[in-house]
């Protein structure tokens, strides 16, 4: 099993540019999570999907952030336009959840993360 | 509002000694509690969880944690630390949303 795959691993961009982060969850998992990790704010849940449907996006910082999950094997997190304060490590995680289960009920498997630097 | 606190930024312990990483929480309702570990330049890895049942939970790599409802704590423990246990440890709690603590860096010295 390849685990959760994220690309790119590192991204350096200039303020105002669009950034797209990609995630491939573990095959068979039906839930996908996007997190952001910074020194100042720690690890924050941005959004999670269950069966490709966004369930909770209350952690998305603002309208510049958007996430999609067009199918069970792919998700994107887009920032447009990017700002220096968006610099962080972005993690994708996946898990397998039963109907009605809390989002954390089963172990979440994390990808290696994407380190984003916005200049 | 629910919250989770890890009062120590860093814990230092000699190899072979017992270790404890502290976690306290504040929630309404019945929480799920978790410990995850993060090695450098890696994503988080699940260690253990408490959902219900026995207050002492055993997890990966010889770690265990005890759910203490009266003290609202969920401390992570290991009887004998290894140098390879050195990493960043996160406690997390969920009632309606999963929230992570700020992390505790464990340093095990040879």
mmCIF file of C-alpha atoms in Angstrom:
data_model
loop_
_atom_site.group_PDB
_atom_site.id
_atom_site.type_symbol
_atom_site.label_atom_id
_atom_site.label_comp_id
_atom_site.label_asym_id
_atom_site.label_seq_id
_atom_site.Cartn_x
_atom_site.Cartn_y
_atom_site.Cartn_z
ATOM 1 C CA UNK A 1 0.000 0.000 0.000
ATOM 2 C CA UNK A 2 1.462 3.342 -1.055
ATOM 3 C CA UNK A 3 -0.238 5.277 1.698
ATOM 4 C CA UNK A 4 -1.625 8.766 1.252
ATOM 5 C CA UNK A 5 0.131 10.545 -1.596
ATOM 6 C CA UNK A 6 0.536 14.302 -1.726
ATOM 7 C CA UNK A 7 2.013 16.481 -4.411
ATOM 8 C CA UNK A 8 4.000 18.574 -4.684
ATOM 9 C CA UNK A 9 6.148 17.971 -1.600
ATOM 10 C CA UNK A 10 7.464 21.522 -1.729
ATOM 11 C CA UNK A 11 5.997 24.590 -3.358
ATOM 12 C CA UNK A 12 7.489 28.060 -3.498
ATOM 13 C CA UNK A 13 5.396 30.760 -5.078
ATOM 14 C CA UNK A 14 4.949 34.489 -5.101
ATOM 15 C CA UNK A 15 2.174 36.380 -3.427
ATOM 16 C CA UNK A 16 -0.912 36.605 -5.604
ATOM 17 C CA UNK A 17 -0.296 33.379 -7.471
ATOM 18 C CA UNK A 18 -2.692 30.455 -7.475
ATOM 19 C CA UNK A 19 -1.540 27.342 -5.641
ATOM 20 C CA UNK A 20 -3.021 23.871 -6.036
ATOM 21 C CA UNK A 21 -2.185 21.065 -3.657
ATOM 22 C CA UNK A 22 -3.092 17.491 -4.532
ATOM 23 C CA UNK A 23 -3.931 14.403 -2.535
ATOM 24 C CA UNK A 24 -4.584 10.784 -3.340
ATOM 25 C CA UNK A 25 -6.119 8.941 -0.360
ATOM 26 C CA UNK A 26 -5.597 5.301 0.482
ATOM 27 C CA UNK A 27 -7.681 3.107 -1.768
ATOM 28 C CA UNK A 28 -10.915 2.071 -0.053
ATOM 29 C CA UNK A 29 -10.964 4.934 2.399
ATOM 30 C CA UNK A 30 -14.127 7.011 2.242
ATOM 31 C CA UNK A 31 -13.087 10.056 4.266
ATOM 32 C CA UNK A 32 -10.461 12.660 3.475
ATOM 33 C CA UNK A 33 -9.128 15.485 5.614
ATOM 34 C CA UNK A 34 -7.045 18.580 4.876
ATOM 35 C CA UNK A 35 -4.951 20.040 7.705
ATOM 36 C CA UNK A 36 -2.596 22.995 7.995
ATOM 37 C CA UNK A 37 0.363 23.057 10.384
ATOM 38 C CA UNK A 38 2.187 26.219 11.447
ATOM 39 C CA UNK A 39 4.365 27.076 14.396
ATOM 40 C CA UNK A 40 1.963 29.755 15.524
ATOM 41 C CA UNK A 41 -1.339 27.910 15.202
ATOM 42 C CA UNK A 42 -0.310 24.268 15.413
ATOM 43 C CA UNK A 43 -2.320 21.696 13.488
ATOM 44 C CA UNK A 44 -5.707 22.866 12.230
ATOM 45 C CA UNK A 45 -8.415 20.933 10.435
ATOM 46 C CA UNK A 46 -9.430 22.865 7.329
ATOM 47 C CA UNK A 47 -12.071 20.622 5.782
ATOM 48 C CA UNK A 48 -13.127 17.038 5.604
ATOM 49 C CA UNK A 49 -15.007 14.988 3.056
ATOM 50 C CA UNK A 50 -17.036 11.841 3.502
ATOM 51 C CA UNK A 51 -17.900 9.863 0.381
ATOM 52 C CA UNK A 52 -16.633 12.801 -1.718
ATOM 53 C CA UNK A 53 -19.029 15.250 -0.062
ATOM 54 C CA UNK A 54 -17.700 18.144 2.064
ATOM 55 C CA UNK A 55 -19.003 17.608 5.595
ATOM 56 C CA UNK A 56 -17.298 20.333 7.609
ATOM 57 C CA UNK A 57 -15.477 23.274 6.029
ATOM 58 C CA UNK A 58 -15.653 25.551 9.032
ATOM 59 C CA UNK A 59 -11.882 25.496 9.340
ATOM 60 C CA UNK A 60 -11.269 26.971 5.899
ATOM 61 C CA UNK A 61 -9.682 30.341 6.637
ATOM 62 C CA UNK A 62 -11.402 32.450 4.023
ATOM 63 C CA UNK A 63 -12.791 32.522 0.523
ATOM 64 C CA UNK A 64 -9.323 32.364 -0.977
ATOM 65 C CA UNK A 65 -9.270 28.695 0.018
ATOM 66 C CA UNK A 66 -11.311 26.060 -1.764
ATOM 67 C CA UNK A 67 -11.246 22.272 -1.767
ATOM 68 C CA UNK A 68 -12.737 19.708 -4.086
ATOM 69 C CA UNK A 69 -13.029 15.963 -4.200
ATOM 70 C CA UNK A 70 -14.274 15.030 -7.671
ATOM 71 C CA UNK A 71 -13.901 11.294 -7.034
ATOM 72 C CA UNK A 72 -12.891 8.841 -4.329
ATOM 73 C CA UNK A 73 -9.239 8.840 -5.325
ATOM 74 C CA UNK A 74 -8.384 12.506 -5.681
ATOM 75 C CA UNK A 75 -8.733 15.805 -3.876
ATOM 76 C CA UNK A 76 -7.352 19.296 -4.351
ATOM 77 C CA UNK A 77 -6.854 22.260 -2.064
ATOM 78 C CA UNK A 78 -6.570 25.542 -3.922
ATOM 79 C CA UNK A 79 -5.456 28.935 -2.683
ATOM 80 C CA UNK A 80 -6.193 31.880 -4.943
ATOM 81 C CA UNK A 81 -4.652 34.390 -4.519
ATOM 82 C CA UNK A 82 -1.945 33.174 -2.169
ATOM 83 C CA UNK A 83 -0.501 35.361 0.590
ATOM 84 C CA UNK A 84 2.675 35.046 2.698
ATOM 85 C CA UNK A 85 0.611 34.133 5.780
ATOM 86 C CA UNK A 86 -0.529 30.999 3.942
ATOM 87 C CA UNK A 87 2.984 29.597 4.268
ATOM 88 C CA UNK A 88 2.652 26.330 6.167
ATOM 89 C CA UNK A 89 2.780 22.577 5.826
ATOM 90 C CA UNK A 90 -0.467 21.209 4.451
ATOM 91 C CA UNK A 91 -1.366 17.620 5.280
ATOM 92 C CA UNK A 92 -3.923 15.366 3.735
ATOM 93 C CA UNK A 93 -5.227 12.379 5.685
ATOM 94 C CA UNK A 94 -7.703 9.620 4.939
ATOM 95 C CA UNK A 95 -9.669 7.090 6.913
ATOM 96 C CA UNK A 96 -12.504 4.634 6.615
ATOM 97 C CA UNK A 97 -15.680 5.686 8.404
ATOM 98 C CA UNK A 98 -18.996 3.969 8.885
ATOM 99 C CA UNK A 99 -22.288 5.768 8.412
ATOM 100 C CA UNK A 100 -22.947 8.238 11.187
ATOM 101 C CA UNK A 101 -19.549 7.772 12.783
ATOM 102 C CA UNK A 102 -17.641 10.728 14.157
ATOM 103 C CA UNK A 103 -14.914 11.870 11.820
ATOM 104 C CA UNK A 104 -12.146 10.652 14.091
ATOM 105 C CA UNK A 105 -13.608 7.257 14.991
ATOM 106 C CA UNK A 106 -11.064 5.354 12.982
ATOM 107 C CA UNK A 107 -7.366 5.993 12.609
ATOM 108 C CA UNK A 108 -6.450 8.723 10.181
ATOM 109 C CA UNK A 109 -3.511 8.036 7.876
ATOM 110 C CA UNK A 110 -1.527 11.131 7.060
ATOM 111 C CA UNK A 111 0.400 11.932 3.921
ATOM 112 C CA UNK A 112 3.924 13.371 4.038
ATOM 113 C CA UNK A 113 2.649 16.919 3.614
ATOM 114 C CA UNK A 114 3.265 19.791 1.214
ATOM 115 C CA UNK A 115 5.514 22.569 2.472
ATOM 116 C CA UNK A 116 4.189 25.805 0.974
ATOM 117 C CA UNK A 117 6.212 28.999 0.978
ATOM 118 C CA UNK A 118 4.592 32.161 -0.323
ATOM 119 C CA UNK A 119 7.081 34.967 -0.897
ATOM 120 C CA UNK B 1 -15.983 25.109 23.350
ATOM 121 C CA UNK B 2 -13.793 22.071 23.428
ATOM 122 C CA UNK B 3 -10.063 22.385 23.949
ATOM 123 C CA UNK B 4 -7.018 20.249 24.569
ATOM 124 C CA UNK B 5 -3.848 21.288 26.362
ATOM 125 C CA UNK B 6 -0.355 19.863 26.398
ATOM 126 C CA UNK B 7 1.329 21.819 29.189
ATOM 127 C CA UNK B 8 4.903 20.851 28.332
ATOM 128 C CA UNK B 9 6.604 22.011 25.162
ATOM 129 C CA UNK B 10 9.388 19.510 25.683
ATOM 130 C CA UNK B 11 10.016 16.437 27.804
ATOM 131 C CA UNK B 12 13.509 15.075 28.303
ATOM 132 C CA UNK B 13 14.117 11.544 29.547
ATOM 133 C CA UNK B 14 17.026 9.130 29.660
ATOM 134 C CA UNK B 15 16.817 5.941 27.652
ATOM 135 C CA UNK B 16 15.416 3.103 29.724
ATOM 136 C CA UNK B 17 13.516 5.408 32.073
ATOM 137 C CA UNK B 18 9.730 5.687 32.097
ATOM 138 C CA UNK B 19 8.220 8.586 30.218
ATOM 139 C CA UNK B 20 5.014 10.570 30.572
ATOM 140 C CA UNK B 21 3.631 13.132 28.152
ATOM 141 C CA UNK B 22 0.750 15.063 29.630
ATOM 142 C CA UNK B 23 -2.593 15.972 28.093
ATOM 143 C CA UNK B 24 -5.680 17.558 29.586
ATOM 144 C CA UNK B 25 -8.911 18.427 27.869
ATOM 145 C CA UNK B 26 -12.077 20.431 28.282
ATOM 146 C CA UNK B 27 -15.176 19.219 26.485
ATOM 147 C CA UNK B 28 -18.858 18.752 26.939
ATOM 148 C CA UNK B 29 -20.221 15.331 26.252
ATOM 149 C CA UNK B 30 -18.266 12.134 25.764
ATOM 150 C CA UNK B 31 -14.970 12.764 24.054
ATOM 151 C CA UNK B 32 -12.905 10.590 21.801
ATOM 152 C CA UNK B 33 -9.232 10.966 22.752
ATOM 153 C CA UNK B 34 -6.169 10.242 20.666
ATOM 154 C CA UNK B 35 -2.405 10.324 20.584
ATOM 155 C CA UNK B 36 -0.492 10.815 17.359
ATOM 156 C CA UNK B 37 3.268 11.015 16.803
ATOM 157 C CA UNK B 38 5.139 13.030 14.195
ATOM 158 C CA UNK B 39 8.689 12.293 13.110
ATOM 159 C CA UNK B 40 10.721 14.979 11.297
ATOM 160 C CA UNK B 41 9.429 15.825 7.834
ATOM 161 C CA UNK B 42 6.670 13.233 8.114
ATOM 162 C CA UNK B 43 2.931 13.243 8.585
ATOM 163 C CA UNK B 44 1.317 12.241 11.848
ATOM 164 C CA UNK B 45 1.039 8.585 12.789
ATOM 165 C CA UNK B 46 -1.691 7.161 14.983
ATOM 166 C CA UNK B 47 -0.583 5.728 18.338
ATOM 167 C CA UNK B 48 -3.752 4.971 20.262
ATOM 168 C CA UNK B 49 -7.291 6.076 21.008
ATOM 169 C CA UNK B 50 -9.883 6.009 23.740
ATOM 170 C CA UNK B 51 -13.499 5.720 22.660
ATOM 171 C CA UNK B 52 -15.160 3.876 25.510
ATOM 172 C CA UNK B 53 -14.540 0.994 27.879
ATOM 173 C CA UNK B 54 -11.332 0.275 29.775
ATOM 174 C CA UNK B 55 -9.653 3.482 30.902
ATOM 175 C CA UNK B 56 -6.185 2.098 30.153
ATOM 176 C CA UNK B 57 -5.543 2.002 26.452
ATOM 177 C CA UNK B 58 -2.567 0.251 24.881
ATOM 178 C CA UNK B 59 -1.204 1.362 21.557
ATOM 179 C CA UNK B 60 1.667 1.062 19.128
ATOM 180 C CA UNK B 61 5.352 0.813 20.041
ATOM 181 C CA UNK B 62 4.668 -0.013 23.691
ATOM 182 C CA UNK B 63 2.839 3.213 24.469
ATOM 183 C CA UNK B 64 -0.236 3.394 26.645
ATOM 184 C CA UNK B 65 -2.522 6.100 27.949
ATOM 185 C CA UNK B 66 -4.977 6.343 30.796
ATOM 186 C CA UNK B 67 -8.297 8.114 30.494
ATOM 187 C CA UNK B 68 -9.073 9.900 33.757
ATOM 188 C CA UNK B 69 -12.517 11.443 33.619
ATOM 189 C CA UNK B 70 -12.366 13.173 37.007
ATOM 190 C CA UNK B 71 -9.087 14.890 36.146
ATOM 191 C CA UNK B 72 -9.977 15.288 32.459
ATOM 192 C CA UNK B 73 -6.592 13.919 31.524
ATOM 193 C CA UNK B 74 -5.242 11.463 28.993
ATOM 194 C CA UNK B 75 -1.513 11.177 29.686
ATOM 195 C CA UNK B 76 0.704 9.138 27.391
ATOM 196 C CA UNK B 77 3.117 6.741 29.058
ATOM 197 C CA UNK B 78 5.780 4.189 28.298
ATOM 198 C CA UNK B 79 7.609 2.074 30.881
ATOM 199 C CA UNK B 80 11.021 2.233 29.201
ATOM 200 C CA UNK B 81 11.931 4.968 26.718
ATOM 201 C CA UNK B 82 13.971 4.399 23.579
ATOM 202 C CA UNK B 83 16.089 6.932 21.717
ATOM 203 C CA UNK B 84 13.936 6.174 18.679
ATOM 204 C CA UNK B 85 10.886 7.466 20.585
ATOM 205 C CA UNK B 86 12.232 10.993 20.171
ATOM 206 C CA UNK B 87 9.580 12.848 18.175
ATOM 207 C CA UNK B 88 6.713 15.332 18.430
ATOM 208 C CA UNK B 89 3.620 13.973 20.174
ATOM 209 C CA UNK B 90 0.118 15.319 19.733
ATOM 210 C CA UNK B 91 -2.915 14.741 21.881
ATOM 211 C CA UNK B 92 -6.286 15.226 20.176
ATOM 212 C CA UNK B 93 -9.907 15.298 21.262
ATOM 213 C CA UNK B 94 -13.147 15.148 19.375
ATOM 214 C CA UNK B 95 -16.733 15.693 20.268
ATOM 215 C CA UNK B 96 -18.005 17.385 17.125
ATOM 216 C CA UNK B 97 -14.634 18.214 15.582
ATOM 217 C CA UNK B 98 -11.133 16.815 15.994
ATOM 218 C CA UNK B 99 -8.835 19.310 17.732
ATOM 219 C CA UNK B 100 -5.126 18.775 18.259
ATOM 220 C CA UNK B 101 -2.992 20.042 21.096
ATOM 221 C CA UNK B 102 0.073 22.133 20.402
ATOM 222 C CA UNK B 103 2.395 19.165 20.645
ATOM 223 C CA UNK B 104 5.118 18.040 23.045
ATOM 224 C CA UNK B 105 8.604 17.325 21.839
ATOM 225 C CA UNK B 106 9.990 14.196 23.469
ATOM 226 C CA UNK B 107 13.751 13.925 23.597
ATOM 227 C CA UNK B 108 15.204 10.627 24.776
ATOM 228 C CA UNK B 109 18.919 10.767 25.585
ATOM 229 C CA UNK B 110 21.211 7.730 25.356
#
